[in-house]
Coordinates of C-alpha atoms and ligand atoms in Angstrom, one line a residue:
X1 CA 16.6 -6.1 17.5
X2 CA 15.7 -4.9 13.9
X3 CA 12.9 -6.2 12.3
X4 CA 14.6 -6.1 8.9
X5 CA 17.9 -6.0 7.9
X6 CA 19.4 -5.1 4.6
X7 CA 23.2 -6.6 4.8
X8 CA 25.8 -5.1 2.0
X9 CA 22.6 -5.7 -0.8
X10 CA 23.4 -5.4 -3.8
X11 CA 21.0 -5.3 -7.4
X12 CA 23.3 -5.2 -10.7
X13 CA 20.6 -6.1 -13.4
X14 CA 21.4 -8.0 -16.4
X15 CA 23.0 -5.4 -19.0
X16 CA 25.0 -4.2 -16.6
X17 CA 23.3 -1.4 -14.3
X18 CA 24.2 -1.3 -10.8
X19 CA 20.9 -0.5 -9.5
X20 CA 21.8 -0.8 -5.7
X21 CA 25.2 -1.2 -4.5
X22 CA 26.7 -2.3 -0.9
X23 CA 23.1 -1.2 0.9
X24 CA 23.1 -1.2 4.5
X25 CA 20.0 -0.6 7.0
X26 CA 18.5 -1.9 10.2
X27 CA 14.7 -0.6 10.7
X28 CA 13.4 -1.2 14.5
X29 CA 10.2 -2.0 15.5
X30 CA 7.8 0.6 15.5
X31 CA 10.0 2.8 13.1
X32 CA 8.7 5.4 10.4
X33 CA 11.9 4.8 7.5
X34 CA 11.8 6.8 4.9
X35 CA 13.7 6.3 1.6
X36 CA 14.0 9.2 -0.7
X37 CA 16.1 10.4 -3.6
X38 CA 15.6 11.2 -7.7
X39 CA 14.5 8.7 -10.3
X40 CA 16.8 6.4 -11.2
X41 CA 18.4 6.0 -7.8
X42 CA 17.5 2.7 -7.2
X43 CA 14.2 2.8 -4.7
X44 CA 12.1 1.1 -6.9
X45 CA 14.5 -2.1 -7.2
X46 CA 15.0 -1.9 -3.8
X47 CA 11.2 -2.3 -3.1
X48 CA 11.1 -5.5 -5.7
X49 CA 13.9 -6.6 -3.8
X50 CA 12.2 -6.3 -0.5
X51 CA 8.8 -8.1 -1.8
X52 CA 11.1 -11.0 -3.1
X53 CA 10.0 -10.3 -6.8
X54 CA 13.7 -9.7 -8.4
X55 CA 16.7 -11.9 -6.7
X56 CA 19.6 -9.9 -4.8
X57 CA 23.0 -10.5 -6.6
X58 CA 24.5 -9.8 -3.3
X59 CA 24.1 -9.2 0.8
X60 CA 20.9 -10.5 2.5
X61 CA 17.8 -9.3 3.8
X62 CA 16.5 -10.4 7.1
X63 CA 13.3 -10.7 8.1
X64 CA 12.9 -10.8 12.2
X65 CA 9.7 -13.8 12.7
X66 CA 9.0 -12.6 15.9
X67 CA 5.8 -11.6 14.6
X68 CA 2.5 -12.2 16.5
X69 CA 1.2 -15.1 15.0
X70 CA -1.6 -13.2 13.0
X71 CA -0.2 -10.9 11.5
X72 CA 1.4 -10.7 7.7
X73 CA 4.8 -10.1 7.1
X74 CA 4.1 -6.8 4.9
X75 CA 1.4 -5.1 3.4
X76 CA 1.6 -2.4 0.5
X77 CA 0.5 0.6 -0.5
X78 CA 0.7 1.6 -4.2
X79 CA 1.3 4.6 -6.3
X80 CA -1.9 3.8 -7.9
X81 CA -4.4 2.4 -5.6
X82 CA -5.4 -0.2 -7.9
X83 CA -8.8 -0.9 -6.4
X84 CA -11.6 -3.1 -8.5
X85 CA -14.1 -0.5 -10.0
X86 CA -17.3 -2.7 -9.5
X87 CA -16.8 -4.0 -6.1
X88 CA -17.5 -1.8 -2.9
X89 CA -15.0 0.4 -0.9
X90 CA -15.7 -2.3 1.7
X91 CA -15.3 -5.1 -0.6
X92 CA -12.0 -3.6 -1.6
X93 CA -10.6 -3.5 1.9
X94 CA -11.5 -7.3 1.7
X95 CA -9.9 -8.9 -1.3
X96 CA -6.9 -10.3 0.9
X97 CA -9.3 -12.1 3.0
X98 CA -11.5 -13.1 0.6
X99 CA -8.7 -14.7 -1.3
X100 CA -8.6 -16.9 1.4
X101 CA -12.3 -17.9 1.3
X102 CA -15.7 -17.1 2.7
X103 CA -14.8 -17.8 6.2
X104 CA -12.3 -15.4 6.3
X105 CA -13.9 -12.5 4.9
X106 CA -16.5 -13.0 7.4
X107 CA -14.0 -13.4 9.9
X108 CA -12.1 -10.2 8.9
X109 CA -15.3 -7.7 8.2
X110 CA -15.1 -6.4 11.6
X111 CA -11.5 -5.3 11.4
X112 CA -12.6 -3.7 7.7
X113 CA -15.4 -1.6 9.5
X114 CA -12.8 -0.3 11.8
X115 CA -10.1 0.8 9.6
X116 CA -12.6 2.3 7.6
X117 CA -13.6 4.4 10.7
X118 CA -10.2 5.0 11.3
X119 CA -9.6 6.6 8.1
X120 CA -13.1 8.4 7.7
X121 CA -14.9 6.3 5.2
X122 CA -17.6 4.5 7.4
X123 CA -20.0 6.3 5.5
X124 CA -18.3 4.4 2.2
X125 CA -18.6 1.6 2.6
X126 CA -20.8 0.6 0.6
X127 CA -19.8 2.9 -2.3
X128 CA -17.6 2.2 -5.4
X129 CA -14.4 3.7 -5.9
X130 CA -15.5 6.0 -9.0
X131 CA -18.1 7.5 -5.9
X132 CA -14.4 8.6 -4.4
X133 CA -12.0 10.8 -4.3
X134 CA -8.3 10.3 -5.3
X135 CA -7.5 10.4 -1.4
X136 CA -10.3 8.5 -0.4
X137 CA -9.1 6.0 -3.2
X138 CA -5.9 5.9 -1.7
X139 CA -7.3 5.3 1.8
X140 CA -9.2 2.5 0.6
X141 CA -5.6 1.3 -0.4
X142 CA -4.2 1.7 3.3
X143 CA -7.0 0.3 4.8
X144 CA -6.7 -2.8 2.4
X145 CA -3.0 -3.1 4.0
X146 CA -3.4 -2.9 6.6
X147 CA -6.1 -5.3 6.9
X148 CA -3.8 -8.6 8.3
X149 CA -2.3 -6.3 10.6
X150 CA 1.9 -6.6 8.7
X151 CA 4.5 -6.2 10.8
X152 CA 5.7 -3.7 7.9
X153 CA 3.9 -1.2 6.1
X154 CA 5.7 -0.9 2.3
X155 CA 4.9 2.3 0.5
X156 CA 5.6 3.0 -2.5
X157 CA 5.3 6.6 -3.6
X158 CA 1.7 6.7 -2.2
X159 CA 0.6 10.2 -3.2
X160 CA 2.4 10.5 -6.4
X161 CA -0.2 10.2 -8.5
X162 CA -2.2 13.0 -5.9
X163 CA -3.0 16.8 -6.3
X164 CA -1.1 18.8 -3.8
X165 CA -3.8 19.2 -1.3
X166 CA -5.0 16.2 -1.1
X167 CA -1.6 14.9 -1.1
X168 CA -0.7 17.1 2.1
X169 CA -4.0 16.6 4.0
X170 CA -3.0 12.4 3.1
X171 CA 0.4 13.3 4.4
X172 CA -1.3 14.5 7.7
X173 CA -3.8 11.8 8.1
X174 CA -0.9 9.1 7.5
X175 CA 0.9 10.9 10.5
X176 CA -1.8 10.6 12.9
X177 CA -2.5 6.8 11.5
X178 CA 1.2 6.4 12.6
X179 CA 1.4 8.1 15.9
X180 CA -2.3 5.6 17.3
X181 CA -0.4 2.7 15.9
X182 CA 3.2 2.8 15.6
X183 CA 3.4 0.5 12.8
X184 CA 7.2 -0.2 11.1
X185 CA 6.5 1.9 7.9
X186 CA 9.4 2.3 5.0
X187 CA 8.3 4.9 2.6
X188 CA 9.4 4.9 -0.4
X189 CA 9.3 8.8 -1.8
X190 CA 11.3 11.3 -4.0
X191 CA 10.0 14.1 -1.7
X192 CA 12.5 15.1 0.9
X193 CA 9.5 17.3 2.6
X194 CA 7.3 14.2 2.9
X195 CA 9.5 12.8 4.2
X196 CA 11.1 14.7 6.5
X197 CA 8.0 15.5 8.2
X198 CA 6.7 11.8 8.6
X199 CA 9.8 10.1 9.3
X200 CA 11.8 8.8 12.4
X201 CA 14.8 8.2 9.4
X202 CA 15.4 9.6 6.6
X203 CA 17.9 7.4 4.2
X204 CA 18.7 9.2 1.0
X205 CA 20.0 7.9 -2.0
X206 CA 22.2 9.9 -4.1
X207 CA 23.2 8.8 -7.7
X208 CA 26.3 10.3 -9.1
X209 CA 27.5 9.7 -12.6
X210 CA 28.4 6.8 -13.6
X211 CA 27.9 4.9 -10.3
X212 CA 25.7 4.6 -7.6
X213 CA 25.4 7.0 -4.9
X214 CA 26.1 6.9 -1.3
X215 CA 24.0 6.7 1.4
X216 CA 23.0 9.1 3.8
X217 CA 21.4 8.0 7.0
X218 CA 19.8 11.0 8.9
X219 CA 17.8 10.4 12.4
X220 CA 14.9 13.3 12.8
X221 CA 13.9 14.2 16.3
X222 CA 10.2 14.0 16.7
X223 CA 8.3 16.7 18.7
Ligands
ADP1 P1 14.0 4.6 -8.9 O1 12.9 3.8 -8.4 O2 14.7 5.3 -7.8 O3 13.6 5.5 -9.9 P2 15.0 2.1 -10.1 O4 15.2 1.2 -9.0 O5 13.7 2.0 -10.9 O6 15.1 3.6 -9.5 O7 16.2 2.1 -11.1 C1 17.6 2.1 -10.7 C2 18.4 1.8 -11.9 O8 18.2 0.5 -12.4 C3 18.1 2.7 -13.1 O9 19.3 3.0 -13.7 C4 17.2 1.9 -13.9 O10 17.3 2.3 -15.3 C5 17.7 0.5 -13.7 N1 16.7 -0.6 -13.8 C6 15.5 -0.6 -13.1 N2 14.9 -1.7 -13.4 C7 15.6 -2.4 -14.3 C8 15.5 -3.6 -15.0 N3 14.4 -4.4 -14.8 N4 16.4 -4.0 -15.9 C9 17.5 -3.2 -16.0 N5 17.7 -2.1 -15.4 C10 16.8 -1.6 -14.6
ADP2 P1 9.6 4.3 -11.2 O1 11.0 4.9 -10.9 O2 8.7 5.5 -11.5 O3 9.1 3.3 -10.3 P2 10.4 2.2 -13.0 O4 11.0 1.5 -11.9 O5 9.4 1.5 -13.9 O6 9.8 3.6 -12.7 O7 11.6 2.6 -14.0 C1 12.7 3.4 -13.5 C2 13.8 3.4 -14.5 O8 14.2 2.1 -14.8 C3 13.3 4.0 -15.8 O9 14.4 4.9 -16.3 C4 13.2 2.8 -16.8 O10 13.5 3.1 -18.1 C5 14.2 1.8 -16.2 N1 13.7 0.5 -16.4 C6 12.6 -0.1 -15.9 N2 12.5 -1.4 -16.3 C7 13.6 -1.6 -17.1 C8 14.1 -2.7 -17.8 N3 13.4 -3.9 -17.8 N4 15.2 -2.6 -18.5 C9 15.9 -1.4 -18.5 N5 15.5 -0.3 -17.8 C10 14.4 -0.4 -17.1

């Protein structure tokens, strides 16, 4: 059973643009989706769409609640890792839980440490992210997702705004994230090598002139 389900979705914005048209997708559990194609193809709106913050004008997205009972729907990963200068890396990794209060930030610390580990910044976390990196910024952005433990993990063109190295060496790092948790990830990315070498699925998006593209649904075999 998938764990989401786009059904014929369609986005036509006001104006006029068809911005997704007739979109059709079942991501399993456990599954590393990629979503790739040019600007303008509709990947963007199709993220807003997936977060609930634009309405569909047509199909329906399921959601599959069979969730553990901890755990968030999704977490996400930004372009920009949009972390708060004068708090700590740790700190950072926190703000979901401390949104919640006190309690839970104390409750959740222990699960901060370790995906800190798990990502190589235990000796970070008490720094600030201007001490970092662009990678390690962006790590601190992972780690912060994946703090409630989502049953998806969103990403949004996470190494766009990343130098080529650091952006393959992320690339890497993500994969072996993957492979010791086997997390449902959709990736949102214009790069057909990214994602070609993280993905289970690679769904691409093709615009054409004057309408909206097909798309194509390729299944990668995984070493
Ligand atoms: P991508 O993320 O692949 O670059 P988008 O989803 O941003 O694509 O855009 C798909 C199409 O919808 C484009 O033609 C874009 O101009 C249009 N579009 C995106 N957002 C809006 C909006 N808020 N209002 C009207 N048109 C939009
Ligand atoms: P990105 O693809 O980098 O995520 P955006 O989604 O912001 O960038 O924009 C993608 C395209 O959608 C751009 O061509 C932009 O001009 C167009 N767009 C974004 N918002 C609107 C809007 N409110 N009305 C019309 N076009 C929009």
């Amino acid at each position: 059973e998938p764990v989401m389900s786009f059904d014929h979705v369609s986005k036509h914005y006001r104006g006029g643009t068809v911005a997704v048209e007739d979109f059709h997708l079942d991501i399993a559990d456990g599954e590393f989706v990629s979503i790739v194609g040019p600007s303008g193809c509709g990947k963007s709106t199709l993220l807003k769409l997936i977060m609930g913050l634009e309405p569909l004008t047509g199909g329906r997205i399921e959601y599959r609640a069979q969730a553990r009972k901890e755990s968030a729907m999704t977490g996400m990963v930004f372009q920009q890792p949009l972390l708060l200068p004068w708090n700590t890396v740790l700190d950072n990794v926190l703000v979901p839980s401390t949104l919640q209060g006190r309690a839970q930030r104390r409750r959740d610390e222990g699960r901060a440490r370790e995906l800190l580990d798990m990502l190589g910044l235990t000796d970070f976390a008490g720094s600030h992210p201007y001490e970092l990196s662009g990678g390690m910024q962006q790590r601190v952005g992972i780690a912060r997702a994946l703090l409630h433990d989502p049953r998806i993990l969103l990403m949004d063109e996470p190494f766009g705004a990343l130098d080529a190295m650091t952006r393959d060496q992320l690339t890497l790092d993500l994969l072996e994230i993957w492979e010791r948790d086997r997390k449902t990830v959709v990736f949102i990315t214009h790069s057909i090598s990214e994602a070609v070498l993280l993905s289970d699925r690679v769904v691409v998006m093709t615009p054409r002139p004057g309408r909206v593209g097909d798309v194509v649904d390729i299944t990668l075999p995984r070493p």
